[in-house]
Amino acid sequence: MPLYRQIYEAISRGILDGRFAPGARLPSSRRLAADLGVSRITVMNAYDQLLAEGYIEGRHGSGTFVASKLPEEFLRVKKGEKHASGENNNRTINFSDYGNYLKNSAGRIVDHHSRSTIAAFQHSLPAMREFPFDVWSKIVQQKLKYPSQSLSGYGEAMGYRPLRTAVAEHLRSTRGVDCDDEQVFITAGTQQAIYLISRILLSVNDTVWLEDPCHLGARDIFEAAAARIVSVPVNEEGFDLEAAKKLSPPARIVYVTPSHQFPLGITMSLERRLNLLEWAGANNAWIVEDDYDSEFRYAARPLPALQGLDRGARVLYLGTFSKTVFPGLRLGCIVVPPDLVEVLAAARALTDLHGPIIDQMVLAEFITEGHFERHVRRMRTLYSERQAILVEQAGKYLSGCLEVARADAGMHLIGWLPEGVDDRAVSQRAKESGIWAAPLSRYSNTRAGRGGLLLGYTAFDEREIKTGVKALTKSFNRH
Ligand SMILES: Cc1ncc(COP(=O)(O)O)c(C=O)c1O
């Protein structure tokens, strides 16, 4: 801390905790400087700051004094006590209904959305050491060296136009999404996309159908919106629409991951997709299609998005750059039917106006110059190799404990435990050996069915995967 700031802090603290009484005279700047062995300018800077903030007052010709009119009750509170909760603090917090909900659920929510631990086999993480940061930083430098007008003011709530154009083009050509630039809305990742959708389309007690098991980011948002959550089983063809119809009245929103069900990895059959679209049309429901990792399909071409089959403007398509670029970037998109655009833009404007323009600019150029496509292609090969190593190692060392089979898509595999084994206990013990493998039941409201571990492989090289499997083997042997 600069010297003047230390002097300022010491005096202001003395005033607040009552050691320097209102009206008391302070030493002259010359004297205090001599006592402290600092320059007079330093003391004068501290006094100027105290004067500007009203802690002290100067009386012409007679010196500097502690301000005479400071509120009594403020002075009696010692500084440390200001932040203390409980008895020292005689105010109550009247939270809103939403605040009250969060107060009671904060621990769980923060636990679901905490900082990533980068350790084998944490899932959903890209291979950061392989990202072309040299290219990325060159684009950043160039954008900042020759700043365009777009950087100097506020931007559009819908996002930076050239990025929307680039994303629309990318989604049309690689995902079969039926859209023009006007429908593409840039968000701070899928999380914000789902939040904004819940704000504009969901009222208290509206029914939401979720896959069981389900992405926690989605479930937490819909629960916080006070929706009626109905967990719908997933079978070998994906979301089980017939089961949903038996379980509850029609939903207002159906949240699905048709390309690659999270976390089970199942692809929704074409018949199911068509049935779901037809049902949504007949029941005035919205389908939220979370297409979070479809770029990573190893065997065949990715299946086109459900949105591309939609003729009734029922689907809101969500994409994210968390898997293809990196999660900390916090950029994703929603493709919305044209008649939702304006309301969604208003909801975003009220939230945070829009995301940082510089990041959107850099990403737009990263895509249009071909770097994005090149990187994704390279990662597809690398991830497929990493998956093969994991399956081979697990087959060698974990057979009988954990059944791990190859999959033709995604960023994690499910390691299936023997029937009846509690995956939460296994996951906890693995964590004690430094291995992060989330239990499958964490993503389920019902905890029905066989237990398993989510084994992310994309962020770890061959050595890390081998060491991880050994540590997991040790953990199994020990228990
Ligand atoms: C199903 C699903 N959707 C979306 C995301 C990405 O969310 P975001 O874009 O907010 O980082 C994840 C990340 O793990 C996910 O598992």
Tab-separated table of C-alpha atoms and ligand atoms in Angstrom:
chain	number	residue	atom	x	y	z
A	1	MET	CA	0.000	0.000	0.000
A	2	PRO	CA	1.439	3.467	-0.794
A	3	LEU	CA	2.646	5.419	2.277
A	4	TYR	CA	0.013	8.142	1.996
A	5	ARG	CA	-2.676	5.455	1.898
A	6	GLN	CA	-1.289	3.817	5.060
A	7	ILE	CA	-1.472	7.148	6.872
A	8	TYR	CA	-4.981	7.739	5.558
A	9	GLU	CA	-6.066	4.257	6.731
A	10	ALA	CA	-4.561	4.707	10.210
A	11	ILE	CA	-6.238	8.067	10.775
A	12	SER	CA	-9.623	7.132	9.322
A	13	ARG	CA	-9.664	3.949	11.423
A	14	GLY	CA	-8.789	5.982	14.521
A	15	ILE	CA	-11.692	8.335	13.808
A	16	LEU	CA	-14.176	5.537	13.135
A	17	ASP	CA	-13.388	3.564	16.255
A	18	GLY	CA	-13.548	6.678	18.415
A	19	ARG	CA	-9.867	7.051	19.367
A	20	PHE	CA	-9.761	10.468	17.678
A	21	ALA	CA	-12.761	12.379	18.960
A	22	PRO	CA	-14.814	14.769	16.806
A	23	GLY	CA	-13.232	18.199	16.855
A	24	ALA	CA	-9.809	16.943	18.036
A	25	ARG	CA	-6.850	18.674	16.494
A	26	LEU	CA	-4.537	16.684	14.241
A	27	PRO	CA	-0.807	17.405	14.158
A	28	SER	CA	0.346	19.702	11.416
A	29	SER	CA	1.477	17.984	8.239
A	30	ARG	CA	5.019	19.185	8.836
A	31	ARG	CA	5.117	17.698	12.337
A	32	LEU	CA	3.514	14.400	11.425
A	33	ALA	CA	5.907	14.049	8.467
A	34	ALA	CA	8.873	14.583	10.784
A	35	ASP	CA	7.496	12.110	13.378
A	36	LEU	CA	6.889	9.424	10.794
A	37	GLY	CA	10.052	10.079	8.810
A	38	VAL	CA	8.153	10.592	5.560
A	39	SER	CA	7.959	13.534	3.187
A	40	ARG	CA	5.492	16.296	3.913
A	41	ILE	CA	3.847	15.748	0.525
A	42	THR	CA	2.966	12.210	1.597
A	43	VAL	CA	1.170	13.466	4.718
A	44	MET	CA	-0.522	16.225	2.738
A	45	ASN	CA	-1.827	13.657	0.241
A	46	ALA	CA	-3.295	11.641	3.105
A	47	TYR	CA	-4.883	14.756	4.644
A	48	ASP	CA	-6.307	15.790	1.251
A	49	GLN	CA	-7.984	12.415	0.905
A	50	LEU	CA	-9.400	12.582	4.468
A	51	LEU	CA	-10.621	16.104	3.800
A	52	ALA	CA	-12.292	15.086	0.536
A	53	GLU	CA	-14.123	12.249	2.278
A	54	GLY	CA	-15.251	14.415	5.183
A	55	TYR	CA	-13.243	12.749	7.956
A	56	ILE	CA	-11.414	15.949	8.787
A	57	GLU	CA	-11.880	19.669	8.329
A	58	GLY	CA	-9.457	22.526	8.024
A	59	ARG	CA	-10.044	25.705	10.001
A	60	HIS	CA	-8.373	28.601	8.383
A	61	GLY	CA	-5.243	29.655	10.189
A	62	SER	CA	-5.723	27.295	13.104
A	63	GLY	CA	-4.984	23.795	11.734
A	64	THR	CA	-6.643	20.519	10.883
A	65	PHE	CA	-9.344	18.870	13.019
A	66	VAL	CA	-11.377	15.676	13.136
A	67	ALA	CA	-14.747	16.571	11.601
A	68	SER	CA	-17.061	17.795	14.331
A	69	LYS	CA	-20.310	16.466	12.837
A	70	LEU	CA	-19.925	12.754	12.354
A	71	PRO	CA	-23.009	10.652	13.190
A	72	GLU	CA	-22.734	9.242	16.729
A	73	GLU	CA	-23.895	5.703	16.058
A	74	PHE	CA	-21.484	5.418	13.131
A	75	LEU	CA	-18.576	6.361	15.345
A	76	ARG	CA	-19.412	3.891	18.069
A	77	VAL	CA	-19.250	0.926	15.693
A	78	LYS	CA	-15.734	-0.364	15.551
A	79	LYS	CA	-14.670	-0.995	11.984
A	80	GLY	CA	-14.334	-4.769	12.352
A	81	GLU	CA	-17.894	-4.992	13.642
A	82	LYS	CA	-19.389	-3.460	10.533
A	83	HIS	CA	-19.094	-6.769	8.705
A	84	ALA	CA	-19.940	-9.045	11.587
A	85	SER	CA	-23.226	-10.845	11.325
A	86	GLY	CA	-25.553	-11.898	14.126
A	87	GLU	CA	-25.915	-10.130	17.474
A	88	ASN	CA	-23.691	-7.156	16.693
A	89	ASN	CA	-25.794	-6.364	13.756
A	90	ASN	CA	-29.302	-5.288	14.621
A	91	ARG	CA	-30.700	-5.281	11.119
A	92	THR	CA	-32.607	-8.081	9.428
A	93	ILE	CA	-32.306	-8.915	5.767
A	94	ASN	CA	-35.649	-9.020	4.036
A	95	PHE	CA	-34.767	-11.070	1.011
A	96	SER	CA	-37.031	-11.179	-2.009
A	97	ASP	CA	-38.730	-14.533	-2.681
A	98	TYR	CA	-35.895	-15.270	-5.073
A	99	GLY	CA	-33.301	-14.211	-2.487
A	100	ASN	CA	-34.968	-16.421	0.102
A	101	TYR	CA	-34.905	-19.353	-2.272
A	102	LEU	CA	-31.197	-18.767	-2.908
A	103	LYS	CA	-30.514	-18.348	0.811
A	104	ASN	CA	-31.819	-21.847	1.394
A	105	SER	CA	-30.168	-23.379	-1.667
A	106	ALA	CA	-26.935	-21.390	-1.925
A	107	GLY	CA	-24.663	-24.170	-0.620
A	108	ARG	CA	-25.931	-26.690	-3.156
A	109	ILE	CA	-25.885	-24.226	-6.049
A	110	VAL	CA	-22.389	-22.959	-5.326
A	111	ASP	CA	-21.220	-26.558	-5.027
A	112	HIS	CA	-22.667	-27.357	-8.466
A	113	HIS	CA	-21.059	-24.333	-10.079
A	114	SER	CA	-17.707	-23.954	-8.377
A	115	ARG	CA	-14.280	-23.444	-9.936
A	116	SER	CA	-13.038	-26.413	-11.980
A	117	THR	CA	-10.441	-28.638	-10.399
A	118	ILE	CA	-8.090	-29.597	-13.205
A	119	ALA	CA	-7.422	-33.205	-12.272
A	120	ALA	CA	-8.079	-36.502	-14.017
A	121	PHE	CA	-10.926	-37.348	-14.783
A	122	GLN	CA	-12.756	-34.046	-14.489
A	123	HIS	CA	-15.272	-33.954	-17.314
A	124	SER	CA	-16.309	-31.216	-19.769
A	125	LEU	CA	-12.859	-29.599	-19.949
A	126	PRO	CA	-11.097	-28.976	-23.260
A	127	ALA	CA	-7.390	-29.641	-23.840
A	128	MET	CA	-6.131	-26.194	-22.872
A	129	ARG	CA	-2.466	-26.892	-23.624
A	130	GLU	CA	-3.485	-27.532	-27.227
A	131	PHE	CA	-5.382	-24.293	-27.748
A	132	PRO	CA	-3.709	-21.917	-30.262
A	133	PHE	CA	-3.204	-19.079	-27.783
A	134	ASP	CA	-0.523	-17.605	-30.046
A	135	VAL	CA	-3.138	-17.034	-32.762
A	136	TRP	CA	-5.717	-15.831	-30.236
A	137	SER	CA	-3.353	-13.318	-28.645
A	138	LYS	CA	-2.237	-11.978	-32.033
A	139	ILE	CA	-5.861	-11.207	-32.837
A	140	VAL	CA	-6.334	-9.576	-29.411
A	141	GLN	CA	-3.241	-7.418	-29.909
A	142	GLN	CA	-4.292	-6.363	-33.360
A	143	LYS	CA	-7.800	-5.450	-32.198
A	144	LEU	CA	-6.434	-3.359	-29.355
A	145	LYS	CA	-3.656	-1.745	-31.347
A	146	TYR	CA	-6.057	-0.487	-33.987
A	147	PRO	CA	-9.268	-0.149	-31.977
A	148	SER	CA	-12.382	0.126	-34.086
A	149	GLN	CA	-15.337	2.363	-33.289
A	150	SER	CA	-17.272	-0.635	-31.945
A	151	LEU	CA	-14.976	-0.739	-28.928
A	152	SER	CA	-15.539	2.826	-27.870
A	153	GLY	CA	-19.228	2.678	-26.945
A	154	TYR	CA	-21.939	0.284	-25.899
A	155	GLY	CA	-22.928	-2.506	-28.251
A	156	GLU	CA	-26.115	-4.385	-29.107
A	157	ALA	CA	-27.730	-6.604	-26.455
A	158	MET	CA	-27.981	-9.350	-29.083
A	159	GLY	CA	-24.210	-9.401	-29.433
A	160	TYR	CA	-21.486	-8.156	-31.752
A	161	ARG	CA	-22.927	-8.316	-35.248
A	162	PRO	CA	-19.953	-9.897	-37.105
A	163	LEU	CA	-19.872	-12.655	-34.474
A	164	ARG	CA	-23.587	-13.308	-34.923
A	165	THR	CA	-23.017	-13.549	-38.683
A	166	ALA	CA	-20.071	-15.920	-38.240
A	167	VAL	CA	-21.995	-18.107	-35.780
A	168	ALA	CA	-25.072	-18.234	-38.021
A	169	GLU	CA	-22.926	-19.334	-40.949
A	170	HIS	CA	-21.149	-21.950	-38.813
A	171	LEU	CA	-24.393	-23.377	-37.409
A	172	ARG	CA	-26.068	-23.524	-40.806
A	173	SER	CA	-23.205	-25.351	-42.432
A	174	THR	CA	-22.107	-27.698	-39.641
A	175	ARG	CA	-25.257	-28.262	-37.565
A	176	GLY	CA	-28.092	-27.891	-40.050
A	177	VAL	CA	-29.544	-25.081	-37.932
A	178	ASP	CA	-32.125	-23.124	-39.859
A	179	CYS	CA	-31.374	-19.479	-39.025
A	180	ASP	CA	-30.274	-16.077	-40.202
A	181	ASP	CA	-28.049	-13.613	-38.302
A	182	GLU	CA	-31.072	-11.860	-36.792
A	183	GLN	CA	-32.013	-14.953	-34.814
A	184	VAL	CA	-28.550	-15.559	-33.368
A	185	PHE	CA	-28.145	-14.140	-29.939
A	186	ILE	CA	-24.749	-14.125	-28.227
A	187	THR	CA	-24.854	-15.043	-24.523
A	188	ALA	CA	-22.454	-15.535	-21.637
A	189	GLY	CA	-22.482	-19.284	-22.225
A	190	THR	CA	-25.323	-21.779	-22.055
A	191	GLN	CA	-25.904	-20.925	-18.432
A	192	GLN	CA	-27.015	-17.400	-19.229
A	193	ALA	CA	-28.974	-18.622	-22.230
A	194	ILE	CA	-31.069	-20.937	-20.053
A	195	TYR	CA	-31.468	-18.248	-17.415
A	196	LEU	CA	-32.765	-15.698	-19.936
A	197	ILE	CA	-35.139	-18.282	-21.419
A	198	SER	CA	-36.496	-19.071	-17.959
A	199	ARG	CA	-37.035	-15.357	-17.350
A	200	ILE	CA	-39.051	-14.732	-20.490
A	201	LEU	CA	-40.950	-17.995	-20.946
A	202	LEU	CA	-41.554	-19.457	-17.523
A	203	SER	CA	-43.912	-18.447	-14.737
A	204	VAL	CA	-44.103	-19.828	-11.207
A	205	ASN	CA	-45.494	-23.392	-11.167
A	206	ASP	CA	-45.162	-23.887	-14.916
A	207	THR	CA	-44.090	-27.429	-15.697
A	208	VAL	CA	-40.632	-28.173	-17.071
A	209	TRP	CA	-39.676	-31.623	-18.315
A	210	LEU	CA	-36.049	-32.483	-17.754
A	211	GLU	CA	-34.098	-35.534	-18.771
A	212	ASP	CA	-33.184	-37.820	-15.891
A	213	PRO	CA	-30.210	-37.689	-15.402
A	214	CYS	CA	-29.782	-34.046	-16.379
A	215	HIS	CA	-27.288	-31.182	-16.690
A	216	LEU	CA	-27.282	-29.496	-13.258
A	217	GLY	CA	-26.833	-26.034	-14.730
A	218	ALA	CA	-30.256	-26.346	-16.352
A	219	ARG	CA	-31.977	-27.998	-13.416
A	220	ASP	CA	-30.773	-25.384	-10.923
A	221	ILE	CA	-32.095	-22.534	-13.073
A	222	PHE	CA	-35.521	-24.069	-13.633
A	223	GLU	CA	-35.830	-24.911	-9.938
A	224	ALA	CA	-34.891	-21.369	-8.984
A	225	ALA	CA	-37.620	-20.119	-11.335
A	226	ALA	CA	-40.079	-22.011	-9.083
A	227	ALA	CA	-41.108	-24.252	-11.957
A	228	ARG	CA	-42.610	-27.691	-11.393
A	229	ILE	CA	-39.786	-29.989	-12.392
A	230	VAL	CA	-40.682	-33.379	-13.806
A	231	SER	CA	-37.753	-35.764	-14.296
A	232	VAL	CA	-38.336	-37.885	-17.381
A	233	PRO	CA	-36.423	-41.120	-17.937
A	234	VAL	CA	-33.989	-41.494	-20.814
A	235	ASN	CA	-33.810	-44.828	-22.628
A	236	GLU	CA	-31.762	-46.113	-25.559
A	237	GLU	CA	-33.562	-43.721	-27.943
A	238	GLY	CA	-33.181	-40.714	-25.655
A	239	PHE	CA	-35.817	-38.631	-23.842
A	240	ASP	CA	-38.847	-40.867	-23.276
A	241	LEU	CA	-41.781	-38.765	-24.454
A	242	GLU	CA	-44.367	-41.466	-23.762
A	243	ALA	CA	-43.194	-41.744	-20.154
A	244	ALA	CA	-43.320	-37.935	-19.832
A	245	LYS	CA	-46.934	-37.839	-21.000
A	246	LYS	CA	-47.871	-40.402	-18.354
A	247	LEU	CA	-45.953	-38.630	-15.595
A	248	SER	CA	-47.401	-35.147	-15.777
A	249	PRO	CA	-49.564	-32.631	-17.563
A	250	PRO	CA	-47.977	-31.018	-20.640
A	251	ALA	CA	-44.817	-29.058	-20.021
A	252	ARG	CA	-44.293	-25.478	-20.986
A	253	ILE	CA	-40.588	-26.117	-21.569
A	254	VAL	CA	-38.833	-29.367	-22.435
A	255	TYR	CA	-35.070	-29.175	-21.967
A	256	VAL	CA	-33.187	-31.839	-23.951
A	257	THR	CA	-29.690	-32.710	-25.170
A	258	PRO	CA	-30.630	-34.690	-28.315
A	259	SER	CA	-27.219	-34.883	-30.045
A	260	HIS	CA	-25.489	-36.370	-27.014
A	261	GLN	CA	-27.552	-36.758	-23.881
A	262	PHE	CA	-25.794	-35.294	-20.866
A	263	PRO	CA	-24.454	-37.250	-19.083
A	264	LEU	CA	-25.400	-40.653	-20.574
A	265	GLY	CA	-24.209	-39.923	-24.120
A	266	ILE	CA	-27.281	-41.280	-25.944
A	267	THR	CA	-28.337	-39.800	-29.293
A	268	MET	CA	-32.055	-39.145	-29.653
A	269	SER	CA	-33.529	-41.164	-32.506
A	270	LEU	CA	-35.073	-39.398	-35.483
A	271	GLU	CA	-38.482	-40.824	-34.634
A	272	ARG	CA	-38.281	-39.407	-31.104
A	273	ARG	CA	-37.206	-36.026	-32.452
A	274	LEU	CA	-40.141	-35.856	-34.833
A	275	ASN	CA	-42.568	-37.021	-32.145
A	276	LEU	CA	-41.268	-34.432	-29.722
A	277	LEU	CA	-41.653	-31.640	-32.288
A	278	GLU	CA	-45.152	-32.749	-33.135
A	279	TRP	CA	-46.096	-32.964	-29.463
A	280	ALA	CA	-44.639	-29.482	-28.762
A	281	GLY	CA	-46.679	-28.030	-31.621
A	282	ALA	CA	-49.879	-29.613	-30.368
A	283	ASN	CA	-49.281	-28.533	-26.761
A	284	ASN	CA	-47.931	-25.031	-27.234
A	285	ALA	CA	-44.635	-25.989	-25.592
A	286	TRP	CA	-41.057	-24.850	-26.133
A	287	ILE	CA	-38.163	-27.208	-26.710
A	288	VAL	CA	-34.784	-26.030	-25.418
A	289	GLU	CA	-32.153	-27.951	-27.379
A	290	ASP	CA	-28.765	-27.859	-25.635
A	291	ASP	CA	-26.220	-28.813	-28.306
A	292	TYR	CA	-23.206	-28.483	-26.014
A	293	ASP	CA	-20.574	-30.841	-27.454
A	294	SER	CA	-21.807	-31.976	-30.853
A	295	GLU	CA	-18.554	-30.901	-32.556
A	296	PHE	CA	-16.909	-33.941	-30.991
A	297	ARG	CA	-18.326	-36.869	-32.884
A	298	TYR	CA	-15.654	-39.364	-33.870
A	299	ALA	CA	-17.218	-42.086	-35.983
A	300	ALA	CA	-19.656	-40.433	-38.363
A	301	ARG	CA	-20.759	-36.940	-39.272
A	302	PRO	CA	-22.614	-35.172	-36.458
A	303	LEU	CA	-26.397	-35.548	-36.616
A	304	PRO	CA	-28.060	-32.307	-37.647
A	305	ALA	CA	-29.669	-30.327	-34.862
A	306	LEU	CA	-33.285	-30.903	-33.842
A	307	GLN	CA	-33.853	-27.223	-34.587
A	308	GLY	CA	-33.293	-27.907	-38.303
A	309	LEU	CA	-36.307	-30.249	-38.350
A	310	ASP	CA	-38.583	-27.781	-36.591
A	311	ARG	CA	-41.301	-26.316	-38.803
A	312	GLY	CA	-43.335	-24.762	-35.997
A	313	ALA	CA	-40.767	-22.342	-34.448
A	314	ARG	CA	-40.853	-24.326	-31.190
A	315	VAL	CA	-37.124	-24.884	-30.667
A	316	LEU	CA	-34.621	-22.630	-28.942
A	317	TYR	CA	-31.201	-23.907	-29.922
A	318	LEU	CA	-28.268	-23.431	-27.501
A	319	GLY	CA	-24.606	-23.550	-28.486
A	320	THR	CA	-21.514	-22.936	-26.377
A	321	PHE	CA	-17.852	-22.093	-26.964
A	322	SER	CA	-16.917	-23.591	-23.597
A	323	LYS	CA	-15.940	-26.927	-25.164
A	324	THR	CA	-14.520	-25.787	-28.489
A	325	VAL	CA	-12.629	-22.688	-27.292
A	326	PHE	CA	-12.444	-22.542	-23.469
A	327	PRO	CA	-14.990	-22.279	-20.641
A	328	GLY	CA	-13.546	-19.134	-19.051
A	329	LEU	CA	-14.371	-17.194	-22.211
A	330	ARG	CA	-18.058	-17.337	-21.229
A	331	LEU	CA	-19.486	-17.129	-24.723
A	332	GLY	CA	-22.321	-19.106	-26.212
A	333	CYS	CA	-25.413	-18.492	-28.273
A	334	ILE	CA	-29.156	-19.024	-28.570
A	335	VAL	CA	-30.897	-19.313	-31.890
A	336	VAL	CA	-34.421	-18.112	-31.293
A	337	PRO	CA	-37.600	-17.982	-33.372
A	338	PRO	CA	-37.869	-14.456	-34.859
A	339	ASP	CA	-40.828	-13.467	-32.685
A	340	LEU	CA	-38.799	-13.949	-29.479
A	341	VAL	CA	-35.865	-11.802	-30.543
A	342	GLU	CA	-37.018	-8.473	-29.167
A	343	VAL	CA	-38.107	-9.717	-25.748
A	344	LEU	CA	-34.927	-11.699	-25.332
A	345	ALA	CA	-32.849	-8.656	-26.266
A	346	ALA	CA	-34.681	-6.646	-23.610
A	347	ALA	CA	-34.047	-9.373	-21.009
A	348	ARG	CA	-30.342	-9.392	-21.825
A	349	ALA	CA	-30.134	-5.596	-21.771
A	350	LEU	CA	-31.611	-5.584	-18.273
A	351	THR	CA	-29.164	-8.227	-17.097
A	352	ASP	CA	-25.808	-6.800	-18.169
A	353	LEU	CA	-26.438	-4.875	-21.422
A	354	HIS	CA	-24.205	-7.240	-23.389
A	355	GLY	CA	-20.993	-9.225	-23.131
A	356	PRO	CA	-17.501	-7.705	-23.513
A	357	ILE	CA	-17.113	-6.598	-27.136
A	358	ILE	CA	-13.410	-7.335	-27.372
A	359	ASP	CA	-13.900	-11.063	-26.697
A	360	GLN	CA	-16.704	-11.237	-29.244
A	361	MET	CA	-14.532	-9.451	-31.829
A	362	VAL	CA	-11.658	-11.821	-31.318
A	363	LEU	CA	-13.881	-14.882	-31.509
A	364	ALA	CA	-15.533	-13.577	-34.691
A	365	GLU	CA	-12.170	-13.277	-36.391
A	366	PHE	CA	-10.999	-16.612	-34.981
A	367	ILE	CA	-13.984	-18.204	-36.703
A	368	THR	CA	-13.972	-16.291	-39.986
A	369	GLU	CA	-10.224	-16.791	-40.511
A	370	GLY	CA	-10.667	-20.564	-40.226
A	371	HIS	CA	-8.792	-21.041	-36.930
A	372	PHE	CA	-11.882	-22.324	-35.125
A	373	GLU	CA	-12.627	-25.056	-37.661
A	374	ARG	CA	-8.952	-26.084	-37.754
A	375	HIS	CA	-8.737	-26.292	-33.969
A	376	VAL	CA	-11.955	-28.317	-33.665
A	377	ARG	CA	-10.756	-30.738	-36.352
A	378	ARG	CA	-7.436	-31.217	-34.543
A	379	MET	CA	-9.171	-31.716	-31.194
A	380	ARG	CA	-11.545	-34.258	-32.692
A	381	THR	CA	-8.578	-36.453	-33.622
A	382	LEU	CA	-6.807	-35.869	-30.322
A	383	TYR	CA	-9.886	-36.548	-28.194
A	384	SER	CA	-10.633	-39.741	-30.060
A	385	GLU	CA	-7.056	-40.911	-29.332
A	386	ARG	CA	-7.368	-39.945	-25.688
A	387	GLN	CA	-10.626	-41.810	-25.383
A	388	ALA	CA	-8.987	-44.928	-26.864
A	389	ILE	CA	-6.172	-44.706	-24.285
A	390	LEU	CA	-8.659	-44.414	-21.436
A	391	VAL	CA	-10.675	-47.414	-22.631
A	392	GLU	CA	-7.535	-49.484	-23.124
A	393	GLN	CA	-6.114	-48.608	-19.682
A	394	ALA	CA	-9.434	-49.145	-17.928
A	395	GLY	CA	-9.808	-52.514	-19.661
A	396	LYS	CA	-6.338	-53.505	-18.452
A	397	TYR	CA	-6.499	-52.340	-14.854
A	398	LEU	CA	-10.117	-51.807	-13.855
A	399	SER	CA	-12.015	-54.701	-15.348
A	400	GLY	CA	-14.479	-56.138	-12.867
A	401	CYS	CA	-14.641	-52.792	-11.027
A	402	LEU	CA	-15.494	-50.375	-13.776
A	403	GLU	CA	-16.884	-51.134	-17.207
A	404	VAL	CA	-15.704	-48.555	-19.726
A	405	ALA	CA	-16.612	-48.861	-23.396
A	406	ARG	CA	-15.773	-46.723	-26.424
A	407	ALA	CA	-18.306	-44.135	-27.530
A	408	ASP	CA	-18.447	-42.355	-30.850
A	409	ALA	CA	-19.003	-38.870	-29.432
A	410	GLY	CA	-18.488	-36.551	-26.486
A	411	MET	CA	-15.869	-35.530	-23.963
A	412	HIS	CA	-16.416	-38.124	-21.234
A	413	LEU	CA	-17.329	-41.780	-20.847
A	414	ILE	CA	-19.407	-43.429	-18.197
A	415	GLY	CA	-17.501	-45.998	-16.165
A	416	TRP	CA	-20.245	-48.368	-15.044
A	417	LEU	CA	-19.954	-49.830	-11.551
A	418	PRO	CA	-21.205	-53.290	-10.621
A	419	GLU	CA	-24.935	-53.386	-9.790
A	420	GLY	CA	-25.742	-52.134	-6.308
A	421	VAL	CA	-22.470	-50.224	-5.734
A	422	ASP	CA	-22.969	-46.669	-4.423
A	423	ASP	CA	-21.290	-44.357	-6.937
A	424	ARG	CA	-21.183	-41.418	-4.511
A	425	ALA	CA	-19.105	-43.411	-2.037
A	426	VAL	CA	-16.785	-44.617	-4.802
A	427	SER	CA	-16.399	-41.095	-6.169
A	428	GLN	CA	-15.606	-39.732	-2.700
A	429	ARG	CA	-12.914	-42.357	-2.116
A	430	ALA	CA	-11.423	-41.667	-5.545
A	431	LYS	CA	-11.263	-37.989	-4.629
A	432	GLU	CA	-9.213	-38.898	-1.575
A	433	SER	CA	-6.704	-40.402	-4.051
A	434	GLY	CA	-6.690	-37.183	-6.105
A	435	ILE	CA	-9.106	-38.434	-8.781
A	436	TRP	CA	-12.140	-36.371	-9.769
A	437	ALA	CA	-14.789	-38.611	-11.233
A	438	ALA	CA	-18.287	-37.311	-10.628
A	439	PRO	CA	-20.877	-39.931	-9.643
A	440	LEU	CA	-23.618	-40.432	-12.206
A	441	SER	CA	-26.303	-40.240	-9.508
A	442	ARG	CA	-25.306	-36.608	-8.836
A	443	TYR	CA	-27.184	-35.718	-12.034
A	444	SER	CA	-30.342	-37.569	-11.169
A	445	ASN	CA	-33.240	-36.565	-8.963
A	446	THR	CA	-34.370	-40.133	-8.608
A	447	ARG	CA	-31.001	-41.907	-8.221
A	448	ALA	CA	-32.590	-44.892	-9.905
A	449	GLY	CA	-30.533	-47.359	-11.911
A	450	ARG	CA	-26.962	-48.530	-11.998
A	451	GLY	CA	-24.215	-46.339	-10.566
A	452	GLY	CA	-21.320	-45.013	-12.571
A	453	LEU	CA	-18.516	-42.477	-12.730
A	454	LEU	CA	-18.116	-39.716	-15.304
A	455	LEU	CA	-14.646	-40.024	-16.766
A	456	GLY	CA	-13.565	-36.937	-18.669
A	457	TYR	CA	-10.593	-37.637	-20.931
A	458	THR	CA	-10.279	-34.631	-23.233
A	459	ALA	CA	-8.192	-32.402	-20.952
A	460	PHE	CA	-5.602	-35.060	-20.087
A	461	ASP	CA	-2.655	-36.388	-22.054
A	462	GLU	CA	-1.580	-40.027	-22.260
A	463	ARG	CA	0.622	-39.861	-19.172
A	464	GLU	CA	-2.082	-38.192	-17.098
A	465	ILE	CA	-4.685	-40.726	-18.189
A	466	LYS	CA	-2.380	-43.626	-17.323
A	467	THR	CA	-1.495	-42.148	-13.930
A	468	GLY	CA	-5.172	-41.424	-13.309
A	469	VAL	CA	-6.228	-44.992	-14.055
A	470	LYS	CA	-3.476	-46.291	-11.725
A	471	ALA	CA	-4.643	-44.002	-8.925
A	472	LEU	CA	-8.230	-45.119	-9.502
A	473	THR	CA	-7.120	-48.769	-9.436
A	474	LYS	CA	-5.346	-48.178	-6.121
A	475	SER	CA	-8.437	-46.527	-4.708
A	476	PHE	CA	-10.567	-49.543	-5.746
A	477	ASN	CA	-8.043	-52.016	-4.330
A	478	ARG	CA	-7.831	-50.165	-1.024
A	479	HIS	CA	-11.579	-50.321	-0.590
B	1	LIG	C1	-25.116	-30.215	-20.903
B	1	LIG	C2	-24.236	-29.016	-20.882
B	1	LIG	N1	-24.639	-27.902	-21.493
B	1	LIG	C3	-23.875	-26.804	-21.519
B	1	LIG	C4	-22.643	-26.776	-20.924
B	1	LIG	C5	-21.801	-25.542	-21.041
B	1	LIG	O1	-22.265	-24.513	-20.291
B	1	LIG	P1	-21.634	-23.047	-20.458
B	1	LIG	O2	-21.772	-22.672	-21.903
B	1	LIG	O3	-22.449	-22.193	-19.570
B	1	LIG	O4	-20.197	-23.131	-20.055
B	1	LIG	C6	-22.179	-27.900	-20.248
B	1	LIG	C7	-20.884	-27.855	-19.565
B	1	LIG	O5	-20.429	-28.725	-18.924
B	1	LIG	C8	-22.988	-29.049	-20.257
B	1	LIG	O6	-22.577	-30.159	-19.638
